CSV table of C-alpha atoms in Angstrom, one decimal:
chain,number,residue,atom,x,y,z
A,197,MET,CA,-3.2,15.1,-29.7
A,198,PRO,CA,-0.1,12.9,-29.8
A,199,GLY,CA,1.2,14.4,-26.6
A,200,GLN,CA,-2.0,13.4,-24.8
A,201,LEU,CA,-1.8,9.8,-26.0
A,202,GLU,CA,1.8,9.5,-24.9
A,203,THR,CA,0.9,10.8,-21.4
A,204,ARG,CA,-2.0,8.3,-21.1
A,205,LEU,CA,0.3,5.4,-22.1
A,206,LYS,CA,2.9,6.4,-19.5
A,207,LYS,CA,0.3,6.7,-16.8
A,208,SER,CA,-1.2,3.3,-17.6
A,209,ALA,CA,2.2,1.7,-17.7
A,210,THR,CA,3.1,3.0,-14.2
A,211,ARG,CA,-0.3,1.7,-12.8
A,212,SER,CA,0.4,-1.8,-13.9
A,213,MET,CA,3.5,-2.2,-11.8
A,214,THR,CA,2.7,-4.0,-8.5
A,215,ILE,CA,4.6,-4.0,-5.3
A,216,GLU,CA,5.6,-7.4,-4.0
A,217,ILE,CA,3.8,-7.9,-0.7
A,218,LYS,CA,3.8,-10.9,1.6
A,219,PRO,CA,1.9,-11.6,4.8
A,220,GLY,CA,4.2,-10.6,7.7
A,221,ASP,CA,5.6,-7.5,6.0
A,222,ILE,CA,5.7,-4.4,8.2
A,223,VAL,CA,4.9,-1.2,6.2
A,224,ARG,CA,4.7,2.5,7.1
A,225,LEU,CA,1.8,4.4,5.6
A,226,ARG,CA,1.7,8.1,4.7
A,227,LYS,CA,-1.0,9.1,7.2
A,228,ALA,CA,-1.2,8.1,10.8
A,229,HIS,CA,-4.0,5.9,12.1
A,230,PRO,CA,-6.2,7.7,14.7
A,231,CYS,CA,-4.3,5.9,17.5
A,232,GLY,CA,-1.1,7.6,16.3
A,233,SER,CA,0.7,4.7,14.7
A,234,TYR,CA,2.1,4.7,11.2
A,235,GLU,CA,3.2,1.1,11.1
A,236,TRP,CA,1.1,-1.8,10.0
A,237,GLU,CA,1.5,-5.6,9.5
A,238,VAL,CA,0.3,-7.2,6.3
A,239,VAL,CA,-2.0,-10.1,7.2
A,240,LYS,CA,-3.8,-10.8,3.9
A,241,VAL,CA,-2.7,-10.4,0.3
A,242,GLY,CA,-5.0,-10.6,-2.7
A,243,ALA,CA,-7.2,-8.1,-4.6
A,244,ASP,CA,-7.5,-6.4,-1.2
A,245,ILE,CA,-4.7,-6.0,1.3
A,246,GLY,CA,-5.4,-6.8,4.9
A,247,LEU,CA,-3.5,-4.7,7.5
A,248,LYS,CA,-3.2,-4.8,11.3
A,249,CYS,CA,-2.2,-1.7,13.2
A,250,LEU,CA,0.8,-2.5,15.4
A,251,LYS,CA,-0.3,-0.2,18.2
A,252,CYS,CA,-4.0,-0.9,18.7
A,253,GLN,CA,-4.4,-4.2,16.7
A,254,ARG,CA,-7.2,-2.8,14.6
A,255,ARG,CA,-7.6,-4.6,11.3
A,256,VAL,CA,-8.6,-2.9,8.0
A,257,LEU,CA,-8.9,-3.9,4.3
A,258,LEU,CA,-7.6,-1.7,1.6
A,259,GLU,CA,-7.9,-2.2,-2.2
A,260,ARG,CA,-4.5,-3.0,-3.7
A,261,GLY,CA,-4.4,0.3,-5.7
A,262,VAL,CA,-5.2,2.4,-2.6
A,263,PHE,CA,-2.6,0.5,-0.5
A,264,GLU,CA,0.1,1.0,-3.2
A,265,ARG,CA,-0.6,4.8,-3.2
A,266,ARG,CA,-0.6,5.0,0.6
A,267,VAL,CA,2.5,3.0,1.4
A,268,LYS,CA,5.5,5.1,2.2
A,269,GLU,CA,8.1,2.4,2.9
A,270,PHE,CA,8.7,-1.1,4.0
A,271,VAL,CA,10.0,-1.3,7.6
A,272,SER,CA,10.8,-5.0,7.4
A,273,LYS,CA,10.1,-7.8,4.9
A,274,SER,CA,9.0,-11.3,5.9
A,275,ASP,CA,11.3,-14.2,4.8
């Protein structure tokens, strides 16, 4: 039992870390959009993250947790 409790605590500790995101950041996600692009611009930050595809200009909203799992890397950060 103690091993399970420690595992749960470690998992919950990693989930509470948030990525610093600002509007204007360009991110690369793990899976391609149907248009073929991997790169997105952050347009809204809050409980949901608003993204705009840089190839087809499509806008989507992702929950913060989903966004943090799907992001692969930051291509550029806004100042």
